[in-house]
PDB file of C-alpha atoms in Angstrom:
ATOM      1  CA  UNK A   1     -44.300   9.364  67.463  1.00  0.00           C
ATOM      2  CA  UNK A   2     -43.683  12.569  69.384  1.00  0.00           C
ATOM      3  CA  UNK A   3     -42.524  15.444  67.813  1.00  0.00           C
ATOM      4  CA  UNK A   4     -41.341  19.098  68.774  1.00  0.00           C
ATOM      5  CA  UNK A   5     -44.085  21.129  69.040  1.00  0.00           C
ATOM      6  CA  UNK A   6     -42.786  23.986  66.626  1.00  0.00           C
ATOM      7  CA  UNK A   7     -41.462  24.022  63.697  1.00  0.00           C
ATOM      8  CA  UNK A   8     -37.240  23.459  63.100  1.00  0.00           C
ATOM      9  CA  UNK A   9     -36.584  26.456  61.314  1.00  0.00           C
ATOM     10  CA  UNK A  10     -34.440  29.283  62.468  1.00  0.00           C
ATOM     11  CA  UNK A  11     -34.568  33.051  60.945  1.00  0.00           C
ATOM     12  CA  UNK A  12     -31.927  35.120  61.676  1.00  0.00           C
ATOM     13  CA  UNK A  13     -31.740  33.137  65.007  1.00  0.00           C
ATOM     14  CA  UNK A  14     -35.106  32.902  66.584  1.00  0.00           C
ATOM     15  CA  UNK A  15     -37.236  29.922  66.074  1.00  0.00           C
ATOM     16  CA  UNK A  16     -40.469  29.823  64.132  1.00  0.00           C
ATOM     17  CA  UNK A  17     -43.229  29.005  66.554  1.00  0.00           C
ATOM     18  CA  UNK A  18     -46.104  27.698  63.900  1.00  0.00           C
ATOM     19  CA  UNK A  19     -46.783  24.127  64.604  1.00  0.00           C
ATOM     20  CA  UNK A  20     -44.674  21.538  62.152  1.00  0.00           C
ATOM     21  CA  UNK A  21     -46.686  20.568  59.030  1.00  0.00           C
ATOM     22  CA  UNK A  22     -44.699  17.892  57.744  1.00  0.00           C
ATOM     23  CA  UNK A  23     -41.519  15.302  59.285  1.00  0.00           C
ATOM     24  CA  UNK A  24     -38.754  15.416  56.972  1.00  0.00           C
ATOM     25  CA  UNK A  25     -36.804  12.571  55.907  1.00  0.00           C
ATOM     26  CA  UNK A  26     -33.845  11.948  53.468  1.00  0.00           C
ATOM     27  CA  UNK A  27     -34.585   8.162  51.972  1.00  0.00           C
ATOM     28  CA  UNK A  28     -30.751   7.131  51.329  1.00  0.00           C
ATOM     29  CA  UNK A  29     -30.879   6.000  46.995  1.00  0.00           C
ATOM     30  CA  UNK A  30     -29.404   2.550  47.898  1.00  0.00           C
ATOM     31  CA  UNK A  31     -32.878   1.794  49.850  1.00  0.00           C
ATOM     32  CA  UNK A  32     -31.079   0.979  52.890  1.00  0.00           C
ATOM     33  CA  UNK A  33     -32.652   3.518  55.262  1.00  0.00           C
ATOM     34  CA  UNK A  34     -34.833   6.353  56.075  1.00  0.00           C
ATOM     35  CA  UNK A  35     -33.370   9.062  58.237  1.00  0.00           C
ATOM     36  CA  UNK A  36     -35.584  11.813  59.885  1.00  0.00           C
ATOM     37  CA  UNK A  37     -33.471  15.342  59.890  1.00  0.00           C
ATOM     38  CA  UNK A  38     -36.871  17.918  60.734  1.00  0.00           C
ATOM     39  CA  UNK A  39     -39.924  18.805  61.268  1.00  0.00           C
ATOM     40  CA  UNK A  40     -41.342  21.722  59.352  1.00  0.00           C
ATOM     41  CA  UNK A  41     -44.611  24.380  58.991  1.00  0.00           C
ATOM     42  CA  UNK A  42     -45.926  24.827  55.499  1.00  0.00           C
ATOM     43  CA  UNK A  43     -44.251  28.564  55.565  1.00  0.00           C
ATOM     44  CA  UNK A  44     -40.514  26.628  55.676  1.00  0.00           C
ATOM     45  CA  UNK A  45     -41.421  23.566  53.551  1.00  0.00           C
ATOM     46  CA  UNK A  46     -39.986  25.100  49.984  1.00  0.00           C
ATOM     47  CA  UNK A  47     -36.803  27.273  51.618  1.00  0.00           C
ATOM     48  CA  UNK A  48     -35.804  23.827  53.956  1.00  0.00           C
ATOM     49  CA  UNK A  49     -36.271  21.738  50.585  1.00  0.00           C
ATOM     50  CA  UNK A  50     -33.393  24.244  48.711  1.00  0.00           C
ATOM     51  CA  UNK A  51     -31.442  23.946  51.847  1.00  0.00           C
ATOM     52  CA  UNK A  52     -31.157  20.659  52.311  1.00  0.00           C
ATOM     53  CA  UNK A  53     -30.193  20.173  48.055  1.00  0.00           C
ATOM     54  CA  UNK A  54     -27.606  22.499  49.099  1.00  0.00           C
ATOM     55  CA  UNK A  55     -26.291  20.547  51.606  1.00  0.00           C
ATOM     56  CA  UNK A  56     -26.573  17.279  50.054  1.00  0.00           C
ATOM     57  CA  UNK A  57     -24.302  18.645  47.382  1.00  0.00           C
ATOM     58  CA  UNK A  58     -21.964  20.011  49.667  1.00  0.00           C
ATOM     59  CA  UNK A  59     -21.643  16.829  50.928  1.00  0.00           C
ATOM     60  CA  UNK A  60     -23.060  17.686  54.584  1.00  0.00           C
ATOM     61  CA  UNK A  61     -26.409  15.533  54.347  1.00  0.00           C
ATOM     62  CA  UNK A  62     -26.959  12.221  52.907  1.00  0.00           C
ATOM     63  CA  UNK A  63     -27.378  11.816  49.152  1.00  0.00           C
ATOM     64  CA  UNK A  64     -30.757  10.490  48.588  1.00  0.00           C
ATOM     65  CA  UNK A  65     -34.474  11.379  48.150  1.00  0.00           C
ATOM     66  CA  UNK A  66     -36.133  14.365  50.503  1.00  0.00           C
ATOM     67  CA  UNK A  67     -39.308  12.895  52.068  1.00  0.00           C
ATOM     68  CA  UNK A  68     -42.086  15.100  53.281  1.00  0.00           C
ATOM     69  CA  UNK A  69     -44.725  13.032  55.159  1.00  0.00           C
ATOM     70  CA  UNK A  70     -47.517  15.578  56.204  1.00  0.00           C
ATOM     71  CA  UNK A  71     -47.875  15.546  59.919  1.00  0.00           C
ATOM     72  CA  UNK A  72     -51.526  13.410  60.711  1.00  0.00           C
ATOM     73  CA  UNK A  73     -52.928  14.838  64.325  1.00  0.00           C
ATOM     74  CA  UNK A  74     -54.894  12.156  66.497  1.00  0.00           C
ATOM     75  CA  UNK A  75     -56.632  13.327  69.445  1.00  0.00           C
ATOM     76  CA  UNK A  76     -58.897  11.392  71.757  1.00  0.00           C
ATOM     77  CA  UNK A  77     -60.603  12.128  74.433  1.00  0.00           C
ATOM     78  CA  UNK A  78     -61.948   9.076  75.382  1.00  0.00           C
ATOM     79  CA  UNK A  79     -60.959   6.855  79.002  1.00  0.00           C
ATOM     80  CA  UNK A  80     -59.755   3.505  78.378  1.00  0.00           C
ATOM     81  CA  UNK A  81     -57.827   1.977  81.258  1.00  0.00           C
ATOM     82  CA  UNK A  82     -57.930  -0.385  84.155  1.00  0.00           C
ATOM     83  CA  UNK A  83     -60.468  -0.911  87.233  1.00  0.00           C
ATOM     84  CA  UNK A  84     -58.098   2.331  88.862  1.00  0.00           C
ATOM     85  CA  UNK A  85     -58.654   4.459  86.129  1.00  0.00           C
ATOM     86  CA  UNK A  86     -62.506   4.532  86.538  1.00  0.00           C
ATOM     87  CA  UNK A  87     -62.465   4.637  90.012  1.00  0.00           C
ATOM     88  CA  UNK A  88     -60.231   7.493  90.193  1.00  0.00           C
ATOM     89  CA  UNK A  89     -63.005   9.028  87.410  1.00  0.00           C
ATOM     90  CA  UNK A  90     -65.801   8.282  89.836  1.00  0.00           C
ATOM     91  CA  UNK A  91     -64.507   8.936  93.315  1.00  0.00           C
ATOM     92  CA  UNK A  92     -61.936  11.644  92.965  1.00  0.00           C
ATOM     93  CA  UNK A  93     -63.614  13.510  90.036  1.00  0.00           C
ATOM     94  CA  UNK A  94     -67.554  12.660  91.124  1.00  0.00           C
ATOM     95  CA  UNK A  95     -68.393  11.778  87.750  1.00  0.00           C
ATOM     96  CA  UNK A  96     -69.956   8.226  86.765  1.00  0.00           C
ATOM     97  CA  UNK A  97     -68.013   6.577  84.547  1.00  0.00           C
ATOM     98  CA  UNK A  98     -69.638   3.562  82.002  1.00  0.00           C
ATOM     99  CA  UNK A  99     -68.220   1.026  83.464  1.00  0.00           C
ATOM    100  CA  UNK A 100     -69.151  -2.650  82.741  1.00  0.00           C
ATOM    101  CA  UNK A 101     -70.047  -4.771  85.771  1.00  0.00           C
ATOM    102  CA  UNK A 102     -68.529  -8.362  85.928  1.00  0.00           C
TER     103      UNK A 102
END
């Protein structure tokens, strides 16, 4: 899944720019669905938690369970690809590539 690259928060109108620590969910009580509503840095994780009690009170979010699934980052730097992608890595770049032979 993609997801913003900062976190959701707003103070006093400008945007936090920390990377988001955790997706945010509200799981509905009758099971029937999960809906994402943020993203969220560690710094925002407690005052978007009292927020979002507030609002499910109010009656402006979902009644239900708030979720917070801490954000897992996968990087890779390895090539896996077709017969193009290797020779674009060997001609156009003039590296050798480990390419199997058929």
């Amino acid at each position: 899944m993609l997801l913003p690259e900062t976190c959701s928060i707003k103070v006093d109108g400008v945007g936090c720019n920390l990377p988001p620590a955790h997706v945010v969910s509200i799981q509905s009580r009758d099971g029937s669905g999960e809906y994402m509503v943020a993203v969220v840095c560690d710094d925002h994780k407690d005052g978007l938690e009292k927020r979002l009690q507030e609002m499910q009170k109010a009656g402006r979010v979902p009644e239900g369970r708030i979720h917070f699934q801490p954000v897992k980052l996968v990087v890779t730097d390895c090539v896996a690809g077709m017969e193009e992608d290797y020779v674009d890595i060997e001609l156009k770049r003039g590296a050798n590539s480990d390419r199997k032979l058929a």
